[in-house]
Coordinates of C-alpha atoms and ligand atoms in Angstrom, one line a residue:
M1 CA -1.3 -60.0 18.6
L2 CA -1.4 -62.2 15.6
Q3 CA -1.1 -65.9 16.0
I4 CA -1.1 -68.2 13.1
Y5 CA -2.7 -71.6 13.7
S6 CA -0.6 -74.6 12.9
R7 CA -2.3 -76.9 10.4
R8 CA -3.1 -79.4 13.2
A9 CA -4.7 -76.9 15.4
K10 CA -6.6 -75.5 12.5
M11 CA -8.0 -78.8 11.5
K12 CA -9.1 -79.4 15.0
N13 CA -10.7 -76.0 15.0
L14 CA -12.5 -76.6 11.7
F15 CA -13.8 -80.0 12.3
G16 CA -13.8 -80.3 16.1
A17 CA -16.3 -77.4 16.4
P18 CA -19.9 -78.2 17.1
L19 CA -22.3 -78.0 14.1
H20 CA -24.2 -74.9 15.3
F21 CA -20.9 -73.2 15.6
L22 CA -19.9 -73.9 12.0
L23 CA -23.3 -72.7 10.8
L24 CA -22.6 -69.3 12.4
L25 CA -19.7 -68.8 10.0
A26 CA -20.4 -66.2 7.5
S27 CA -18.7 -66.2 4.1
Q28 CA -17.2 -63.4 2.1
T29 CA -17.3 -64.7 -1.5
C30 CA -15.1 -63.2 -4.2
E31 CA -14.3 -65.0 -7.4
A32 CA -11.5 -67.2 -6.3
V33 CA -11.0 -66.9 -2.5
R34 CA -13.3 -66.3 0.4
I35 CA -12.8 -65.7 4.2
K36 CA -14.8 -67.5 6.8
S37 CA -14.7 -65.8 10.2
T38 CA -15.7 -66.6 13.7
P39 CA -17.6 -64.5 14.8
G40 CA -19.3 -64.2 11.4
A41 CA -18.9 -61.1 9.3
S42 CA -21.7 -58.8 8.2
L43 CA -22.6 -58.7 4.5
E44 CA -20.4 -55.5 4.3
G45 CA -17.5 -57.5 5.6
F46 CA -17.3 -56.2 9.1
I47 CA -16.7 -58.3 12.2
Q48 CA -17.9 -56.9 15.5
A49 CA -15.6 -57.7 18.4
K50 CA -14.8 -56.6 22.0
P51 CA -11.3 -56.2 23.5
D52 CA -10.1 -59.6 24.7
D53 CA -12.2 -61.5 22.2
T54 CA -10.6 -64.0 19.9
V55 CA -11.4 -63.7 16.2
S56 CA -10.4 -66.4 13.8
L57 CA -10.3 -66.0 10.0
I58 CA -10.0 -68.9 7.5
C59 CA -9.2 -68.2 3.9
E60 CA -10.3 -70.8 1.3
I61 CA -9.7 -71.0 -2.4
T62 CA -13.1 -71.6 -3.9
D63 CA -11.9 -72.1 -7.5
T64 CA -11.3 -75.8 -7.9
N65 CA -8.6 -75.2 -10.5
L66 CA -6.5 -73.1 -8.1
Q67 CA -6.5 -75.4 -5.1
E68 CA -2.7 -75.9 -5.1
E69 CA -2.0 -72.1 -5.2
E70 CA -0.3 -70.4 -2.2
L71 CA -2.1 -67.7 -0.2
N72 CA -1.0 -64.4 1.4
W73 CA -2.5 -62.6 4.3
Q74 CA -2.2 -58.9 5.0
R75 CA -3.2 -56.7 7.9
N76 CA -3.9 -53.1 6.7
G77 CA -1.6 -53.8 3.7
A78 CA 1.3 -55.3 5.7
A79 CA 2.2 -58.9 5.2
V80 CA 1.3 -61.4 7.9
S81 CA 3.9 -64.0 8.1
L82 CA 2.6 -67.6 7.8
T83 CA 4.1 -70.9 8.6
D84 CA 4.8 -73.1 5.6
T85 CA 2.0 -75.4 6.4
N86 CA -0.5 -72.5 6.6
K87 CA 0.1 -71.2 3.1
N88 CA -2.3 -73.5 1.3
T89 CA -6.1 -73.5 1.4
P90 CA -7.6 -73.4 4.0
S91 CA -5.3 -70.9 5.7
A92 CA -6.1 -69.6 9.1
V93 CA -5.2 -66.4 11.1
C94 CA -6.2 -65.9 14.7
I95 CA -6.4 -62.5 16.4
T96 CA -6.1 -63.2 20.1
P97 CA -6.7 -61.2 22.2
V98 CA -8.4 -58.5 20.2
I99 CA -7.2 -55.1 21.4
P100 CA -8.8 -51.6 21.1
E101 CA -6.2 -50.7 18.4
D102 CA -7.5 -53.5 16.2
D103 CA -10.5 -51.3 15.4
E104 CA -10.8 -50.8 11.7
A105 CA -8.0 -53.2 10.9
T106 CA -8.6 -54.9 7.6
F107 CA -7.4 -58.4 6.9
T108 CA -7.0 -59.4 3.3
C109 CA -6.3 -62.9 1.9
S110 CA -5.2 -63.2 -1.7
L111 CA -3.6 -65.6 -4.1
R112 CA 0.2 -65.3 -3.9
K113 CA 0.5 -65.2 -7.7
N114 CA -2.5 -63.0 -8.4
S115 CA -3.4 -60.5 -5.7
T116 CA -6.5 -59.3 -7.5
A117 CA -8.1 -62.7 -6.4
S118 CA -8.7 -61.6 -2.8
A119 CA -11.2 -61.3 0.0
S120 CA -11.2 -58.9 3.0
V121 CA -12.8 -58.4 6.3
T122 CA -12.6 -55.5 8.7
L123 CA -12.7 -55.6 12.5
K124 CA -14.9 -53.2 14.5
V125 CA -13.8 -53.2 18.1
S126 CA -16.3 -51.5 20.3
Y127 CA -16.3 -51.2 24.1
P128 CA -18.1 -49.0 26.7
P129 CA -16.5 -46.4 29.0
Q130 CA -15.1 -48.3 32.0
L131 CA -16.7 -46.2 34.8
S132 CA -17.9 -47.9 37.9
G133 CA -17.7 -48.0 41.7
S134 CA -17.1 -45.2 44.2
E135 CA -14.1 -43.4 45.8
N136 CA -13.9 -41.6 49.2
I137 CA -12.0 -38.4 49.2
T138 CA -11.3 -36.2 52.2
I139 CA -10.0 -32.7 51.6
E140 CA -9.4 -29.7 53.7
E141 CA -11.0 -26.3 53.0
E142 CA -9.0 -24.0 50.7
E143 CA -7.3 -26.9 49.0
D144 CA -7.8 -27.7 45.3
L145 CA -9.8 -30.8 44.3
V146 CA -9.6 -32.6 41.0
L147 CA -11.9 -35.5 40.1
E148 CA -11.1 -37.6 37.0
C149 CA -13.2 -40.0 35.0
V150 CA -11.7 -42.0 32.1
M151 CA -14.0 -41.8 29.1
K152 CA -12.1 -44.0 26.6
A153 CA -14.7 -45.9 24.6
N154 CA -15.6 -46.8 21.1
P155 CA -17.8 -45.4 19.8
L156 CA -16.9 -42.2 21.6
V157 CA -19.1 -41.0 24.4
T158 CA -21.6 -38.4 23.3
A159 CA -21.8 -36.5 26.6
V160 CA -20.2 -36.4 30.1
L161 CA -22.4 -35.2 33.0
W162 CA -21.1 -34.1 36.4
T163 CA -23.5 -33.9 39.3
L164 CA -23.2 -32.9 43.0
N165 CA -25.8 -34.3 45.3
G166 CA -27.9 -35.3 42.2
S167 CA -27.9 -31.8 40.6
T168 CA -25.8 -30.8 37.6
V169 CA -22.8 -28.9 38.9
D170 CA -23.1 -25.2 38.6
L171 CA -20.3 -24.2 36.3
I172 CA -21.1 -20.5 36.6
G173 CA -21.6 -19.9 40.3
G174 CA -20.1 -23.0 41.9
G175 CA -16.4 -22.5 41.2
F176 CA -16.2 -25.7 39.1
T177 CA -14.2 -26.2 35.9
V178 CA -14.8 -29.1 33.6
T179 CA -12.2 -30.1 31.0
N180 CA -12.1 -32.9 28.6
D181 CA -9.1 -34.2 26.6
G182 CA -11.0 -36.9 24.8
Q183 CA -9.9 -39.6 27.1
I184 CA -10.4 -38.1 30.6
S185 CA -13.0 -35.7 31.9
R186 CA -11.7 -33.6 34.8
L187 CA -13.8 -31.6 37.3
Q188 CA -11.6 -29.1 39.1
I189 CA -12.4 -26.9 42.1
N190 CA -9.8 -24.4 43.3
N191 CA -10.0 -23.3 46.9
V192 CA -12.8 -25.7 48.2
D193 CA -15.4 -24.4 50.5
Q194 CA -17.2 -26.8 52.8
S195 CA -20.7 -25.3 52.4
M196 CA -20.5 -25.3 48.6
H197 CA -18.4 -28.3 47.7
D198 CA -19.0 -31.1 50.3
G199 CA -21.2 -33.9 49.0
I200 CA -21.6 -36.8 46.5
Y201 CA -20.2 -36.2 43.0
Q202 CA -21.0 -38.4 40.1
C203 CA -19.7 -38.5 36.5
T204 CA -21.8 -40.1 33.9
A205 CA -20.8 -41.1 30.4
V206 CA -23.6 -41.2 27.8
S207 CA -22.7 -43.7 25.0
P208 CA -24.5 -44.0 21.7
M209 CA -24.2 -47.8 21.8
F210 CA -23.9 -48.9 25.5
P211 CA -25.9 -48.1 28.7
N212 CA -24.8 -45.0 30.6
S213 CA -22.0 -45.7 33.1
S214 CA -20.9 -43.7 36.0
K215 CA -18.6 -43.3 38.9
I216 CA -19.2 -41.8 42.3
F217 CA -16.9 -39.7 44.5
N218 CA -17.8 -39.2 48.2
V219 CA -16.1 -35.9 48.9
K220 CA -15.7 -34.8 52.5
V221 CA -14.5 -31.3 53.1
T222 CA -12.9 -30.8 56.5
E223 CA -11.9 -27.7 58.4
R224 CA -8.5 -26.4 57.7
T225 CA -6.0 -27.7 60.3
M226 CA -3.4 -25.2 61.4
K227 CA -0.2 -26.2 59.6
F228 CA 3.0 -25.2 61.6
P229 CA 4.7 -22.7 59.3
L230 CA 8.2 -24.0 60.0
V231 CA 10.2 -22.1 57.3
P232 CA 8.8 -18.6 58.0
L233 CA 9.3 -19.3 61.7
I234 CA 13.0 -20.1 61.3
A235 CA 13.4 -17.0 59.1
G236 CA 11.7 -14.9 61.8
L237 CA 13.9 -16.3 64.5
V238 CA 17.0 -15.6 62.5
V239 CA 15.9 -12.0 61.9
V240 CA 15.3 -11.5 65.7
L241 CA 18.6 -13.0 66.5
V242 CA 20.6 -10.9 64.0
T243 CA 18.8 -7.8 65.1
S244 CA 19.6 -8.3 68.7
I245 CA 23.3 -9.1 68.0
L246 CA 23.5 -5.9 66.0
A247 CA 21.9 -4.0 68.8
V248 CA 24.4 -5.4 71.3
V249 CA 27.3 -4.6 68.9
S250 CA 26.2 -1.0 68.3
R251 CA 25.5 -0.6 72.0
W252 CA 28.9 -2.1 72.8
R253 CA 30.5 0.5 70.5
K254 CA 28.8 3.2 72.4
I255 CA 29.9 1.7 75.7
A256 CA 33.4 1.3 74.5
K257 CA 33.5 4.9 73.3
C258 CA 32.3 6.0 76.7
C259 CA 35.1 4.2 78.4
K260 CA 37.8 5.7 76.1
K261 CA 36.8 9.1 77.3
Ligands
NAG1 C1 -6.5 -62.8 -11.3 O1 -7.7 -62.9 -10.5 C2 -8.8 -62.2 -11.0 C3 -9.9 -62.3 -10.1 O2 -10.1 -63.6 -9.7 C4 -9.1 -62.7 -12.4 O3 -10.2 -62.0 -12.9 C5 -7.9 -62.6 -13.3 O4 -8.2 -63.2 -14.6 C6 -6.7 -63.3 -12.7 N1 -5.5 -63.0 -13.5 C7 -4.6 -63.9 -13.8 C8 -3.4 -63.5 -14.6 O5 -4.8 -65.1 -13.6
NAG2 C1 -16.2 -45.1 51.9 O1 -16.7 -44.8 53.1 C2 -17.8 -45.6 53.6 C3 -18.3 -45.1 54.9 O2 -18.3 -43.7 55.0 C4 -17.4 -47.0 53.6 O3 -18.5 -47.8 53.9 C5 -16.9 -47.5 52.3 O4 -16.3 -48.8 52.3 C6 -15.7 -46.5 51.8 N1 -15.4 -46.9 50.5 C7 -14.1 -47.0 50.1 C8 -13.9 -47.4 48.7 O5 -13.1 -46.8 50.9
NAG3 C1 -24.8 -32.7 49.8 O1 -25.4 -33.6 50.7 C2 -24.7 -33.7 51.9 C3 -25.4 -34.8 52.7 O2 -26.7 -34.7 52.7 C4 -24.6 -32.4 52.7 O3 -23.9 -32.6 53.8 C5 -23.9 -31.4 51.8 O4 -23.9 -30.1 52.4 C6 -24.6 -31.3 50.4 N1 -23.8 -30.4 49.6 C7 -24.2 -29.3 49.0 C8 -23.3 -28.5 48.2 O5 -25.4 -29.0 49.1
NAG4 C1 -28.2 -41.6 29.9 O1 -28.2 -40.3 30.5 C2 -28.9 -39.3 29.7 C3 -28.6 -38.0 30.4 O2 -28.9 -38.0 31.8 C4 -30.4 -39.6 29.7 O3 -31.0 -38.7 28.9 C5 -30.5 -41.0 29.0 O4 -31.9 -41.4 29.1 C6 -29.7 -42.0 29.8 N1 -29.7 -43.3 29.0 C7 -29.9 -44.4 29.6 C8 -29.9 -45.6 28.8 O5 -30.1 -44.5 30.8

């Protein structure tokens, strides 16, 4: 997750970038060190990013008397190991790719010999729920149907809506159950009925930050096909067979008794 630029790559990145790119860099200024980031940080020290983005952080010693000092980097308080050539100002850390778990991760750069001389930035990783497309489902009457929509998002979705043919599903009269475990919303129907449950289902995630997203399920309820009940049939045959053998045996005893007479 963490990749430390070599000095050469860093130089290229610092000076090979177009001017407008460099102007976008925001600075976090403390007394002795500061962090420049791409993308730029807000005044509060937050960097907005999406999963799969690349975020690069460059720490500089601003105090001209401390230019030879070594720097340390930490991610949420844990040391980030640096190559020898990356320990002096400017020192660079690259987060590539950004992953959802990087949300709220704080990167701190400090002077090795005086950790109070430090600067920090915090990542904010936001992404919408990944709902899209449609799915075709064919199900027989009396079977159980479960539809699932993954709601994983940051910030969390504020609502999940389920519709059937465009109307909100009727939780009271329609035999539907909706459950949510924070990540997945499930619509469940036990014992589907063609007249009540056939149609177009849609789940919609309402996000406080992103446009609504949704997924469609085309559910076709078909008539129940007669399934050949093989096991009960065999059991039945065995019973019939055993009964007739017993009948013959008891009859044979009677016949045998007769003959003894
Ligand atoms: C450590 O750094 C802080 C902040 O820059 C500074 O105020 C302090 O004097 C420094 N301490 C030493 C021992 O250099
Ligand atoms: C669903 O069925 C329709 C026709 O009923 C078809 O056009 C479509 O490609 C199918 N979609 C999928 C994902 O199989
Ligand atoms: C939903 O619409 C389809 C197609 O118009 C229809 O066949 C089905 O019966 C409708 N479902 C319900 C529960 O009204
Ligand atoms: C999202 O869905 C909710 C509920 O249907 C609706 O009130 C809202 O306007 C929608 N937002 C957008 C951006 O479409």
